[in-house]
Structures are given as C-alpha cells and as structure tokens.
Coordinates of C-alpha atoms in Angstrom, one line a residue:
X29 CA -30.9 11.8 -8.3
X30 CA -29.4 9.4 -5.8
X31 CA -31.5 6.4 -5.1
X32 CA -32.2 5.0 -1.6
X33 CA -30.6 1.7 -2.4
X34 CA -27.1 2.9 -3.1
X35 CA -24.5 4.3 -0.7
X36 CA -22.0 5.0 -3.5
X37 CA -21.3 8.6 -4.8
X38 CA -22.6 9.9 -8.1
X39 CA -19.3 11.6 -8.8
X40 CA -16.1 9.9 -7.8
X41 CA -12.6 11.2 -8.5
X42 CA -9.7 8.7 -8.4
X43 CA -6.3 10.2 -7.9
X44 CA -3.4 7.9 -8.7
X45 CA -5.5 5.8 -11.0
X46 CA -2.4 4.6 -13.0
X47 CA -0.6 3.3 -9.9
X48 CA -0.8 -0.3 -8.6
X49 CA -3.5 0.2 -6.0
X50 CA -5.2 2.8 -8.3
X51 CA -5.3 0.4 -11.2
X52 CA -6.7 -2.4 -9.0
X53 CA -9.4 -0.1 -7.6
X54 CA -10.3 1.2 -11.1
X55 CA -10.9 -2.3 -12.3
X56 CA -13.1 -3.1 -9.3
X57 CA -15.1 0.1 -9.8
X58 CA -15.6 -0.8 -13.4
X59 CA -16.6 -4.3 -12.6
X60 CA -19.1 -3.0 -10.1
X61 CA -20.6 -0.6 -12.6
X62 CA -19.5 2.5 -10.6
X63 CA -18.5 5.4 -12.7
X64 CA -15.4 7.4 -11.8
X65 CA -13.1 10.1 -13.1
X66 CA -9.4 9.1 -13.2
X67 CA -7.1 11.9 -12.2
X68 CA -3.4 11.5 -13.2
X69 CA -0.5 13.5 -14.5
X70 CA 0.3 11.6 -17.7
X71 CA -2.5 10.6 -20.1
X72 CA -0.1 8.0 -21.7
X73 CA -0.2 6.0 -18.5
X74 CA -4.0 5.5 -18.7
X75 CA -5.3 2.5 -20.7
X76 CA -8.9 2.4 -19.4
X77 CA -12.0 3.4 -21.3
X78 CA -12.6 6.4 -19.0
X79 CA -11.5 9.9 -20.0
X80 CA -8.9 11.0 -17.5
X81 CA -8.6 14.5 -16.0
X82 CA -5.0 15.6 -16.1
X83 CA -3.4 17.3 -13.2
X84 CA -0.1 17.5 -11.4
X85 CA -0.7 17.3 -7.7
X86 CA 1.6 20.3 -7.3
X87 CA -0.5 22.4 -9.6
X88 CA -3.5 23.7 -7.4
X89 CA -5.4 25.2 -10.4
X90 CA -5.2 22.1 -12.5
X91 CA -6.0 19.9 -9.5
X92 CA -9.1 21.9 -8.6
X93 CA -10.4 21.7 -12.1
X94 CA -9.8 17.9 -12.2
X95 CA -11.7 17.5 -8.9
X96 CA -14.5 19.9 -9.7
X97 CA -17.9 18.4 -8.8
X98 CA -16.5 15.4 -7.0
X99 CA -18.6 14.1 -4.1
X100 CA -15.9 11.6 -3.0
X101 CA -12.2 12.0 -3.7
X102 CA -10.1 8.8 -3.5
X103 CA -6.4 9.1 -3.6
X104 CA -3.9 6.2 -3.8
X105 CA -1.1 8.7 -4.2
X106 CA 1.4 9.3 -1.4
X107 CA -0.2 10.7 1.7
X108 CA 2.2 13.7 1.6
X109 CA -0.1 15.1 -1.1
X110 CA -3.1 15.2 1.3
X111 CA -2.8 18.9 2.0
X112 CA -2.9 19.8 -1.7
X113 CA -5.8 17.4 -2.3
X114 CA -7.8 18.8 0.6
X115 CA -7.3 22.4 -0.6
X116 CA -8.2 21.6 -4.2
X117 CA -11.3 19.5 -3.6
X118 CA -14.9 20.8 -3.5
X119 CA -16.0 22.0 0.0
X120 CA -18.6 19.2 0.3
X121 CA -16.4 16.3 -0.7
X122 CA -15.5 13.3 1.4
X123 CA -12.1 11.7 1.2
X124 CA -10.6 8.2 1.1
X125 CA -6.9 8.6 1.3
X126 CA -4.1 6.0 1.3
X127 CA -1.4 6.3 3.9
X128 CA 1.0 3.6 5.2
X129 CA 1.9 1.9 8.4
X130 CA 5.3 3.5 7.8
X131 CA 3.8 6.3 9.8
X132 CA 4.3 4.1 13.0
X133 CA 8.0 3.4 12.3
X134 CA 10.5 4.6 14.9
X135 CA 13.0 5.2 12.2
X136 CA 12.6 8.6 10.6
X137 CA 12.6 8.8 6.8
X138 CA 11.0 11.0 4.2
X139 CA 8.3 8.4 3.4
X140 CA 7.1 8.0 6.9
X141 CA 7.4 11.7 7.6
X142 CA 5.3 12.5 4.6
X143 CA 2.6 10.0 5.7
X144 CA 2.5 11.6 9.2
X145 CA 2.2 15.1 7.8
X146 CA -0.6 14.0 5.4
X147 CA -2.5 12.3 8.2
X148 CA -2.1 15.3 10.5
X149 CA -3.5 17.6 7.7
X150 CA -6.4 15.4 7.0
X151 CA -7.4 15.0 10.7
X152 CA -7.0 18.7 11.3
X153 CA -9.3 19.5 8.3
X154 CA -12.3 17.9 9.9
X155 CA -13.4 16.7 6.5
X156 CA -15.4 13.4 6.4
X157 CA -13.7 10.2 5.2
X158 CA -10.8 8.1 6.3
X159 CA -7.1 7.6 5.7
X160 CA -6.3 4.0 5.3
X161 CA -2.8 2.8 6.5
X162 CA -2.0 -0.5 4.8
X163 CA 0.8 -2.8 5.9
X164 CA 3.1 -4.4 3.3
X165 CA 0.9 -4.9 0.2
X166 CA 1.5 -8.0 -1.9
X167 CA -0.3 -9.6 -4.8
X168 CA -0.7 -6.5 -7.0
X169 CA 0.2 -6.6 -10.7
X170 CA 3.9 -5.7 -10.9
X171 CA 4.5 -5.5 -7.2
X172 CA 8.0 -5.9 -5.9
X173 CA 7.6 -7.2 -2.4
X174 CA 7.1 -11.0 -2.6
X175 CA 8.2 -11.2 -6.2
X176 CA 11.5 -9.6 -5.4
X177 CA 11.9 -11.7 -2.3
X178 CA 11.3 -14.9 -4.3
X179 CA 13.9 -13.7 -6.9
X180 CA 16.4 -13.2 -4.1
X181 CA 15.8 -16.7 -2.6
X182 CA 16.2 -18.3 -6.0
X183 CA 19.8 -16.9 -6.1
X184 CA 20.9 -17.6 -2.5
X185 CA 21.4 -20.9 -0.7
X186 CA 20.8 -19.2 2.7
X187 CA 18.8 -16.2 3.6
X188 CA 20.7 -13.6 5.6
X189 CA 18.3 -11.7 7.9
X190 CA 18.8 -9.1 10.6
X191 CA 18.1 -10.6 14.0
X192 CA 17.4 -13.9 12.3
X193 CA 14.1 -12.6 10.9
X194 CA 12.3 -12.6 14.2
X195 CA 10.5 -9.2 13.7
X196 CA 6.8 -9.5 13.0
X197 CA 5.1 -8.6 9.7
X198 CA 1.4 -8.6 8.8
X199 CA 1.2 -8.3 5.0
X200 CA -2.2 -7.6 3.2
X201 CA -3.2 -8.8 -0.2
X202 CA -3.9 -6.2 -2.9
X203 CA -7.4 -7.7 -3.3
X204 CA -8.2 -6.9 0.3
X205 CA -6.8 -3.4 0.0
X206 CA -9.1 -2.9 -2.9
X207 CA -12.0 -4.3 -0.9
X208 CA -11.3 -1.9 1.9
X209 CA -11.2 1.0 -0.5
X210 CA -14.5 0.0 -2.0
X211 CA -16.1 -0.4 1.4
X212 CA -14.8 3.0 2.5
X213 CA -16.2 4.6 -0.6
X214 CA -19.6 3.3 0.3
X215 CA -19.4 4.6 3.8
X216 CA -17.3 7.8 3.1
X217 CA -19.6 10.4 4.8
X218 CA -19.9 8.3 7.9
X219 CA -16.2 7.8 8.5
X220 CA -13.7 9.9 10.3
X221 CA -10.0 9.5 11.2
X222 CA -7.4 7.0 10.2
X223 CA -7.5 3.2 10.1
X224 CA -4.9 0.5 9.8
X225 CA -5.7 -2.3 7.2
X226 CA -3.6 -5.5 7.4
X227 CA -3.7 -9.2 7.0
X228 CA -5.4 -11.5 9.5
X229 CA -2.3 -12.2 11.7
X230 CA 1.3 -11.2 12.2
X231 CA 4.1 -13.7 11.8
X232 CA 7.9 -13.5 12.1
X233 CA 9.6 -12.4 8.9
X234 CA 11.5 -15.6 8.6
X235 CA 8.2 -17.5 8.5
X236 CA 6.9 -15.1 5.9
X237 CA 10.0 -15.8 3.8
X238 CA 9.4 -19.6 4.1
X239 CA 5.8 -19.2 3.1
X240 CA 6.8 -17.1 0.0
X241 CA 9.4 -19.8 -0.9
X242 CA 6.8 -22.6 -0.7
X243 CA 4.3 -20.6 -2.8
X244 CA 7.0 -20.0 -5.4
X245 CA 7.8 -23.7 -5.7
X246 CA 11.0 -23.6 -3.7
X247 CA 12.2 -25.2 -0.5
X248 CA 12.4 -22.6 2.3
X249 CA 16.0 -21.3 2.6
X250 CA 17.9 -21.7 5.9
X251 CA 18.1 -18.4 7.7
X252 CA 21.5 -16.9 8.6
X253 CA 21.2 -14.4 11.4
X254 CA 23.3 -11.3 10.5
X255 CA 23.7 -8.0 12.5
X256 CA 21.6 -5.3 10.8
X257 CA 24.6 -3.0 10.7
X258 CA 26.6 -5.6 8.6
X259 CA 23.7 -6.0 6.2
X260 CA 23.3 -2.2 5.9
X261 CA 27.0 -1.9 5.1
X262 CA 26.6 -4.5 2.4
X263 CA 23.4 -2.9 0.9
X264 CA 25.1 -0.4 -1.4
X265 CA 27.0 -3.3 -3.1
X266 CA 23.7 -4.8 -4.4
X267 CA 23.7 -1.9 -7.0
X268 CA 26.9 -3.3 -8.5
X269 CA 25.7 -7.0 -8.4
X270 CA 23.2 -7.5 -11.2
X271 CA 22.3 -11.0 -10.0
X272 CA 21.0 -9.7 -6.7
X273 CA 17.8 -7.5 -6.3
X274 CA 18.6 -4.1 -4.9
X275 CA 17.9 -3.5 -1.2
X276 CA 18.3 -0.3 0.7
X277 CA 19.7 0.5 4.1
X278 CA 16.3 1.8 5.3
X279 CA 14.6 -1.5 4.2
X280 CA 17.0 -3.5 6.3
X281 CA 16.6 -1.3 9.3
X282 CA 12.8 -1.6 9.1
X283 CA 13.2 -5.4 9.2
X284 CA 14.3 -5.1 12.8
X285 CA 11.0 -3.6 14.1
X286 CA 7.7 -5.4 14.7
X287 CA 4.9 -4.5 12.4
X288 CA 1.9 -6.1 14.0
X289 CA -1.6 -4.5 14.3
X290 CA -5.0 -5.1 15.7
X291 CA -7.5 -5.4 12.7
X292 CA -10.6 -5.5 14.8
X293 CA -11.3 -1.8 13.9
X294 CA -10.8 -2.6 10.2
X295 CA -13.3 -5.5 10.5
X296 CA -15.8 -3.5 12.5
X297 CA -15.6 -0.3 10.4
X298 CA -15.3 -1.7 6.9
X299 CA -16.7 -5.2 7.2
X300 CA -13.6 -6.8 5.6
X301 CA -12.2 -10.1 6.6
X302 CA -8.7 -10.3 4.9
X303 CA -7.6 -13.5 3.4
X304 CA -5.0 -15.7 5.1
X305 CA -1.4 -15.4 3.8
X306 CA -1.3 -18.9 2.3
X307 CA -4.3 -18.2 0.2
X308 CA -3.0 -14.8 -0.9
X309 CA 0.4 -16.2 -1.9
X310 CA -1.3 -19.0 -3.8
X311 CA -3.2 -16.5 -5.8
X312 CA 0.0 -14.4 -6.3
X313 CA 2.1 -17.2 -7.7

C-alpha cells in the first residue's frame, strides 16, 4: 500500500540501466532506498545487486514481460525506442524518457531524427510523464565529452575550431541529469510533454574549451579559427592518426550552431538548480 508521505512508485522499471545515465540513476535510486527493476539486453553488463529483467527493445514480447506491473517506466535508452516502450508498457504506466537537444539541430542525422520521432510518438500517446532533452552531458563515469577534449588539447599546441569556437554550448553535469530524472520520477503522473535540461548558462565553445583545460591542469590553448568545411575534410584522417581522438564530420558541423536554452521551465517543473560549469568540471577532474 502506498503511503501518503511518498510520491515515488512502488514498481519502477529502468530501461538502459547499464548505460552511463542508467548506471548513475541506478546508484542514486539505490542510495535513496527506492527499489527498481533493471531492464537490459545483456545480463553480463549488470553488476548491481538487483536481478535484471532481460529484453531486447526490438522484441515486443520480451519487453512486455520485463515491464509487467511497472507503475513508472524510466528509459535512458535512445529516444527512437519510445514507440516500442510505449506499446509494451502496462496501460496505467507513466513514463520518464531520455531524449536529446539534438532534436533541435538544423542538421539532419539519424540520431536527431530518432529523437524527434520518439518525442512525437510519446506526445501523441497522451500517456503521463515527460521526455527530458539534455544538452551535452559531462561528468559521467567513462564519458567522452570533456575527457576526449582534454586528451585532444594535451596533444595540440593550438585548438582549431570552426568559426573560432563562437557557437554557444550549455553542458549539464551527469549529477544534475540524475537529479532531474529522480525529480521527474517523483512527479511522473503530474507531468506531460517534453522538457529541456541544461546547465545554468550558455557560453561560447572556445570558453568551454578553456574551462576544460584549466580544470584538467593545462593552460588554455590558443584558438585557431578554421572553416568548418576544412575541418570536416580532415576529420576522416583522425581514424588513421592514433595520437588524435577521432572526430566525425557531424560533430564538427554541430559545433557551428548555437545550443543555448532557457532552463526556467526545468527549474519550475523539477525544482533543480544545475551546478555551474566550473564546479562540475572540478568534480570531473
């Protein structure tokens, strides 16, 4: 029987529990004493004390069995799986789904298209809950955003950036993503729609790089403005140069567009005040 003092579900299914955001959320749920059922494809990837339910997200029968009885379904898997999750979940379930601010990119790609399709399916379903669209996530165990950037700057005397790194970014720490997920779980049945979650303020990418360098114990690298087209032409060569981290053409192209968002809805809906970038980077390094 649910007590009046808790807003949390009795039965929580966590899809993607072995991924970065999934692992972080699982640890937070465990610390808060909130039981959950991990749902994943490969049991060998699960190291927690909970007994996982095994299901491939493309197998509707196995997925329905894994989600049976769930009052709230949380998915940190790619948003393209939203239609399958909605179809397999119990009729009375509420949903917390992870999307991405890639859905706002003007550059079409499979990742962004999948997020837009997943969001459209969720909104059309009329089911309670929310799809959270995080900006660039940093600070997770094993993440390759700031760590890869720091590795690149250790190898280069200057930092070649499209448009001189003037485009805006607004990264969010993994701890704040986890806090948003926990807050959404507690409010799941009162939520509806989609919500951007991001750091407290946007800054030019060149300033973000300088902040990462300082946090990693390096002097900020001088920025060398390079046309995006030239960097994209060079990108395939990073696969043949083992001393450089790989970077894709799509990543370079996305560095030319602003990624700045109003987080007043995030604060009002979830009650989360994200940590400043300097504090998050200090924790990361």
